[in-house]
Amino acid sequence: MAFDLVLPDMAYQAVHVIALLVGLYGAYWASNNKQGLWTVVFGLWAVTELIYLTVHLNLGIVTAGAAHVIQEALLLIAFLYVVYSAAMKK
């Protein structure tokens, strides 16, 4: 990771905490407004940020490489879900 040399760990932790809070708020808002699609998408985003946060907190649950793979897979699922839902509305 090239950016590990640029910023301290605290900066990465702050970025992922903020992104996690945005994802949780988005999922909460979407759930309250009966927006099932966006609830799933924001929920997946929050899970990916939580996984990344465990890496930057050095909890040892997953490695950095595994976290990237898991995050990309979950975000791909969310993206495909949005595309599928948009295609089915036509």
Tab-separated table of N, CA and C in Angstrom:
chain	number	residue	atom	x	y	z
A	1	MET	N	0.841	-1.183	0.000
A	1	MET	CA	0.000	0.000	0.000
A	1	MET	C	0.884	1.243	0.000
A	2	ALA	N	0.857	1.972	-1.057
A	2	ALA	CA	1.711	3.142	-1.189
A	2	ALA	C	1.290	4.268	-0.253
A	3	PHE	N	-0.001	4.404	0.009
A	3	PHE	CA	-0.463	5.511	0.829
A	3	PHE	C	-0.153	5.324	2.310
A	4	ASP	N	0.238	4.132	2.716
A	4	ASP	CA	0.594	3.921	4.118
A	4	ASP	C	1.767	4.793	4.532
A	5	LEU	N	2.588	5.160	3.586
A	5	LEU	CA	3.750	5.977	3.892
A	5	LEU	C	3.411	7.461	3.929
A	6	VAL	N	2.259	7.846	3.420
A	6	VAL	CA	1.913	9.256	3.303
A	6	VAL	C	1.181	9.770	4.540
A	7	LEU	N	0.189	9.040	4.995
A	7	LEU	CA	-0.637	9.483	6.114
A	7	LEU	C	-0.492	8.538	7.306
A	8	PRO	N	-0.659	9.064	8.507
A	8	PRO	CA	-0.623	8.183	9.683
A	8	PRO	C	-1.882	7.325	9.760
A	9	ASP	N	-1.796	6.237	10.516
A	9	ASP	CA	-2.940	5.326	10.656
A	9	ASP	C	-4.197	6.034	11.157
A	10	MET	N	-4.020	7.023	12.020
A	10	MET	CA	-5.170	7.740	12.570
A	10	MET	C	-5.990	8.407	11.464
A	11	ALA	N	-5.336	8.889	10.423
A	11	ALA	CA	-6.057	9.520	9.313
A	11	ALA	C	-6.913	8.495	8.583
A	12	TYR	N	-6.368	7.309	8.341
A	12	TYR	CA	-7.136	6.261	7.671
A	12	TYR	C	-8.291	5.793	8.543
A	13	GLN	N	-8.054	5.710	9.835
A	13	GLN	CA	-9.120	5.311	10.744
A	13	GLN	C	-10.251	6.335	10.715
A	14	ALA	N	-9.897	7.612	10.703
A	14	ALA	CA	-10.909	8.667	10.665
A	14	ALA	C	-11.720	8.601	9.375
A	15	VAL	N	-11.043	8.396	8.254
A	15	VAL	CA	-11.739	8.308	6.965
A	15	VAL	C	-12.727	7.147	6.968
A	16	HIS	N	-12.306	5.998	7.474
A	16	HIS	CA	-13.180	4.828	7.455
A	16	HIS	C	-14.297	4.926	8.492
A	17	VAL	N	-14.058	5.590	9.602
A	17	VAL	CA	-15.136	5.810	10.577
A	17	VAL	C	-16.196	6.727	9.972
A	18	ILE	N	-15.759	7.790	9.301
A	18	ILE	CA	-16.708	8.704	8.661
A	18	ILE	C	-17.493	7.976	7.574
A	19	ALA	N	-16.799	7.197	6.748
A	19	ALA	CA	-17.481	6.450	5.685
A	19	ALA	C	-18.445	5.417	6.275
A	20	LEU	N	-18.060	4.789	7.381
A	20	LEU	CA	-18.945	3.833	8.052
A	20	LEU	C	-20.204	4.535	8.555
A	21	LEU	N	-20.032	5.702	9.168
A	21	LEU	CA	-21.187	6.448	9.665
A	21	LEU	C	-22.105	6.894	8.527
A	22	VAL	N	-21.519	7.299	7.403
A	22	VAL	CA	-22.330	7.668	6.236
A	22	VAL	C	-23.123	6.460	5.747
A	23	GLY	N	-22.467	5.301	5.671
A	23	GLY	CA	-23.153	4.085	5.241
A	23	GLY	C	-24.266	3.683	6.187
A	24	LEU	N	-24.004	3.765	7.484
A	24	LEU	CA	-25.035	3.416	8.470
A	24	LEU	C	-26.206	4.392	8.419
A	25	TYR	N	-25.898	5.680	8.305
A	25	TYR	CA	-26.969	6.675	8.209
A	25	TYR	C	-27.780	6.471	6.933
A	26	GLY	N	-27.096	6.220	5.821
A	26	GLY	CA	-27.799	5.979	4.560
A	26	GLY	C	-28.709	4.771	4.644
A	27	ALA	N	-28.230	3.700	5.250
A	27	ALA	CA	-29.056	2.497	5.405
A	27	ALA	C	-30.238	2.769	6.328
A	28	TYR	N	-30.001	3.508	7.399
A	28	TYR	CA	-31.077	3.860	8.333
A	28	TYR	C	-32.130	4.721	7.642
A	29	TRP	N	-31.677	5.749	6.917
A	29	TRP	CA	-32.601	6.633	6.206
A	29	TRP	C	-33.403	5.857	5.166
A	30	ALA	N	-32.721	5.032	4.382
A	30	ALA	CA	-33.396	4.264	3.337
A	30	ALA	C	-34.402	3.285	3.937
A	31	SER	N	-34.048	2.689	5.055
A	31	SER	CA	-34.956	1.751	5.713
A	31	SER	C	-36.213	2.461	6.206
A	32	ASN	N	-36.039	3.634	6.798
A	32	ASN	CA	-37.194	4.388	7.293
A	32	ASN	C	-38.089	4.890	6.169
A	33	ASN	N	-37.528	5.083	4.991
A	33	ASN	CA	-38.301	5.580	3.850
A	33	ASN	C	-38.710	4.468	2.896
A	34	LYS	N	-38.640	3.242	3.369
A	34	LYS	CA	-39.070	2.069	2.591
A	34	LYS	C	-38.367	1.974	1.237
A	35	GLN	N	-37.073	2.259	1.230
A	35	GLN	CA	-36.260	2.174	0.020
A	35	GLN	C	-35.373	0.940	0.127
A	36	GLY	N	-35.960	-0.225	-0.129
A	36	GLY	CA	-35.262	-1.490	0.075
A	36	GLY	C	-33.950	-1.600	-0.673
A	37	LEU	N	-33.927	-1.132	-1.924
A	37	LEU	CA	-32.706	-1.188	-2.728
A	37	LEU	C	-31.577	-0.434	-2.053
A	38	TRP	N	-31.848	0.796	-1.653
A	38	TRP	CA	-30.801	1.624	-1.063
A	38	TRP	C	-30.433	1.170	0.345
A	39	THR	N	-31.357	0.540	1.034
A	39	THR	CA	-31.021	-0.034	2.336
A	39	THR	C	-29.952	-1.103	2.175
A	40	VAL	N	-30.117	-1.957	1.182
A	40	VAL	CA	-29.135	-3.021	0.925
A	40	VAL	C	-27.807	-2.429	0.486
A	41	VAL	N	-27.847	-1.467	-0.426
A	41	VAL	CA	-26.612	-0.879	-0.954
A	41	VAL	C	-25.826	-0.182	0.155
A	42	PHE	N	-26.487	0.671	0.924
A	42	PHE	CA	-25.786	1.358	2.011
A	42	PHE	C	-25.355	0.383	3.104
A	43	GLY	N	-26.142	-0.649	3.336
A	43	GLY	CA	-25.751	-1.669	4.309
A	43	GLY	C	-24.491	-2.403	3.889
A	44	LEU	N	-24.408	-2.756	2.609
A	44	LEU	CA	-23.190	-3.403	2.109
A	44	LEU	C	-21.991	-2.465	2.206
A	45	TRP	N	-22.218	-1.202	1.919
A	45	TRP	CA	-21.142	-0.222	2.017
A	45	TRP	C	-20.652	-0.116	3.466
A	46	ALA	N	-21.579	-0.087	4.412
A	46	ALA	CA	-21.198	-0.009	5.820
A	46	ALA	C	-20.397	-1.241	6.240
A	47	VAL	N	-20.792	-2.408	5.764
A	47	VAL	CA	-20.050	-3.635	6.095
A	47	VAL	C	-18.631	-3.571	5.543
A	48	THR	N	-18.486	-3.080	4.307
A	48	THR	CA	-17.139	-2.994	3.734
A	48	THR	C	-16.273	-2.022	4.525
A	49	GLU	N	-16.847	-0.921	4.953
A	49	GLU	CA	-16.069	0.040	5.740
A	49	GLU	C	-15.701	-0.532	7.103
A	50	LEU	N	-16.583	-1.313	7.679
A	50	LEU	CA	-16.278	-1.962	8.951
A	50	LEU	C	-15.116	-2.935	8.793
A	51	ILE	N	-15.102	-3.661	7.682
A	51	ILE	CA	-13.996	-4.590	7.418
A	51	ILE	C	-12.692	-3.819	7.260
A	52	TYR	N	-12.735	-2.732	6.494
A	52	TYR	CA	-11.534	-1.913	6.329
A	52	TYR	C	-11.065	-1.337	7.658
A	53	LEU	N	-12.003	-0.928	8.485
A	53	LEU	CA	-11.644	-0.347	9.773
A	53	LEU	C	-10.917	-1.358	10.652
A	54	THR	N	-11.324	-2.618	10.591
A	54	THR	CA	-10.626	-3.636	11.384
A	54	THR	C	-9.173	-3.779	10.943
A	55	VAL	N	-8.911	-3.572	9.646
A	55	VAL	CA	-7.527	-3.638	9.157
A	55	VAL	C	-6.719	-2.477	9.722
A	56	HIS	N	-7.276	-1.262	9.659
A	56	HIS	CA	-6.536	-0.085	10.113
A	56	HIS	C	-6.431	-0.003	11.631
A	57	LEU	N	-7.272	-0.749	12.340
A	57	LEU	CA	-7.149	-0.820	13.797
A	57	LEU	C	-6.257	-1.979	14.231
A	58	ASN	N	-5.726	-2.706	13.244
A	58	ASN	CA	-4.839	-3.850	13.500
A	58	ASN	C	-5.485	-4.895	14.401
A	59	LEU	N	-6.740	-5.202	14.150
A	59	LEU	CA	-7.432	-6.212	14.947
A	59	LEU	C	-7.087	-7.629	14.508
A	60	GLY	N	-6.508	-7.779	13.337
A	60	GLY	CA	-6.070	-9.089	12.880
A	60	GLY	C	-7.170	-10.014	12.419
A	61	ILE	N	-8.368	-9.477	12.182
A	61	ILE	CA	-9.479	-10.316	11.735
A	61	ILE	C	-9.262	-10.739	10.296
A	62	VAL	N	-8.925	-9.785	9.443
A	62	VAL	CA	-8.591	-10.078	8.045
A	62	VAL	C	-7.339	-9.294	7.677
A	63	THR	N	-6.612	-9.794	6.698
A	63	THR	CA	-5.435	-9.072	6.223
A	63	THR	C	-5.877	-7.948	5.299
A	64	ALA	N	-4.964	-7.048	4.990
A	64	ALA	CA	-5.292	-5.928	4.107
A	64	ALA	C	-5.702	-6.430	2.727
A	65	GLY	N	-5.014	-7.433	2.224
A	65	GLY	CA	-5.359	-7.983	0.910
A	65	GLY	C	-6.729	-8.614	0.899
A	66	ALA	N	-7.031	-9.374	1.934
A	66	ALA	CA	-8.349	-10.006	2.023
A	66	ALA	C	-9.440	-8.952	2.182
A	67	ALA	N	-9.155	-7.896	2.927
A	67	ALA	CA	-10.140	-6.827	3.105
A	67	ALA	C	-10.469	-6.170	1.774
A	68	HIS	N	-9.453	-5.955	0.944
A	68	HIS	CA	-9.700	-5.356	-0.366
A	68	HIS	C	-10.548	-6.277	-1.240
A	69	VAL	N	-10.253	-7.554	-1.211
A	69	VAL	CA	-11.021	-8.511	-2.021
A	69	VAL	C	-12.471	-8.561	-1.544
A	70	ILE	N	-12.670	-8.633	-0.237
A	70	ILE	CA	-14.025	-8.677	0.317
A	70	ILE	C	-14.772	-7.394	-0.016
A	71	GLN	N	-14.093	-6.253	0.146
A	71	GLN	CA	-14.746	-4.984	-0.148
A	71	GLN	C	-15.145	-4.890	-1.610
A	72	GLU	N	-14.245	-5.244	-2.504
A	72	GLU	CA	-14.563	-5.162	-3.931
A	72	GLU	C	-15.722	-6.089	-4.288
A	73	ALA	N	-15.752	-7.271	-3.703
A	73	ALA	CA	-16.844	-8.208	-3.987
A	73	ALA	C	-18.181	-7.658	-3.494
A	74	LEU	N	-18.212	-7.118	-2.282
A	74	LEU	CA	-19.460	-6.573	-1.746
A	74	LEU	C	-19.930	-5.350	-2.519
A	75	LEU	N	-18.989	-4.483	-2.907
A	75	LEU	CA	-19.377	-3.311	-3.685
A	75	LEU	C	-19.836	-3.698	-5.085
A	76	LEU	N	-19.241	-4.748	-5.650
A	76	LEU	CA	-19.702	-5.239	-6.949
A	76	LEU	C	-21.127	-5.781	-6.837
A	77	ILE	N	-21.408	-6.505	-5.770
A	77	ILE	CA	-22.770	-7.010	-5.548
A	77	ILE	C	-23.748	-5.842	-5.438
A	78	ALA	N	-23.374	-4.805	-4.686
A	78	ALA	CA	-24.248	-3.640	-4.542
A	78	ALA	C	-24.474	-2.957	-5.889
A	79	PHE	N	-23.411	-2.791	-6.668
A	79	PHE	CA	-23.527	-2.161	-7.984
A	79	PHE	C	-24.423	-2.974	-8.908
A	80	LEU	N	-24.211	-4.278	-8.941
A	80	LEU	CA	-25.031	-5.132	-9.798
A	80	LEU	C	-26.492	-5.123	-9.358
A	81	TYR	N	-26.721	-5.022	-8.071
A	81	TYR	CA	-28.082	-4.943	-7.545
A	81	TYR	C	-28.774	-3.673	-8.034
A	82	VAL	N	-28.050	-2.554	-8.027
A	82	VAL	CA	-28.608	-1.295	-8.520
A	82	VAL	C	-28.900	-1.388	-10.015
A	83	VAL	N	-27.954	-1.919	-10.791
A	83	VAL	CA	-28.140	-2.047	-12.239
A	83	VAL	C	-29.315	-2.970	-12.547
A	84	TYR	N	-29.388	-4.096	-11.867
A	84	TYR	CA	-30.491	-5.040	-12.082
A	84	TYR	C	-31.836	-4.388	-11.759
A	85	SER	N	-31.892	-3.671	-10.645
A	85	SER	CA	-33.146	-3.020	-10.259
A	85	SER	C	-33.552	-1.958	-11.269
A	86	ALA	N	-32.578	-1.211	-11.777
A	86	ALA	CA	-32.882	-0.190	-12.783
A	86	ALA	C	-33.370	-0.833	-14.076
A	87	ALA	N	-32.768	-1.945	-14.458
A	87	ALA	CA	-33.165	-2.624	-15.693
A	87	ALA	C	-34.563	-3.223	-15.577
A	88	MET	N	-34.931	-3.679	-14.406
A	88	MET	CA	-36.239	-4.308	-14.221
A	88	MET	C	-37.375	-3.283	-14.181
A	89	LYS	N	-37.074	-2.010	-13.965
A	89	LYS	CA	-38.117	-0.989	-13.891
A	89	LYS	C	-38.579	-0.535	-15.265
A	90	LYS	N	-37.864	-0.901	-16.311
A	90	LYS	CA	-38.247	-0.473	-17.667
A	90	LYS	C	-39.355	-1.315	-18.206
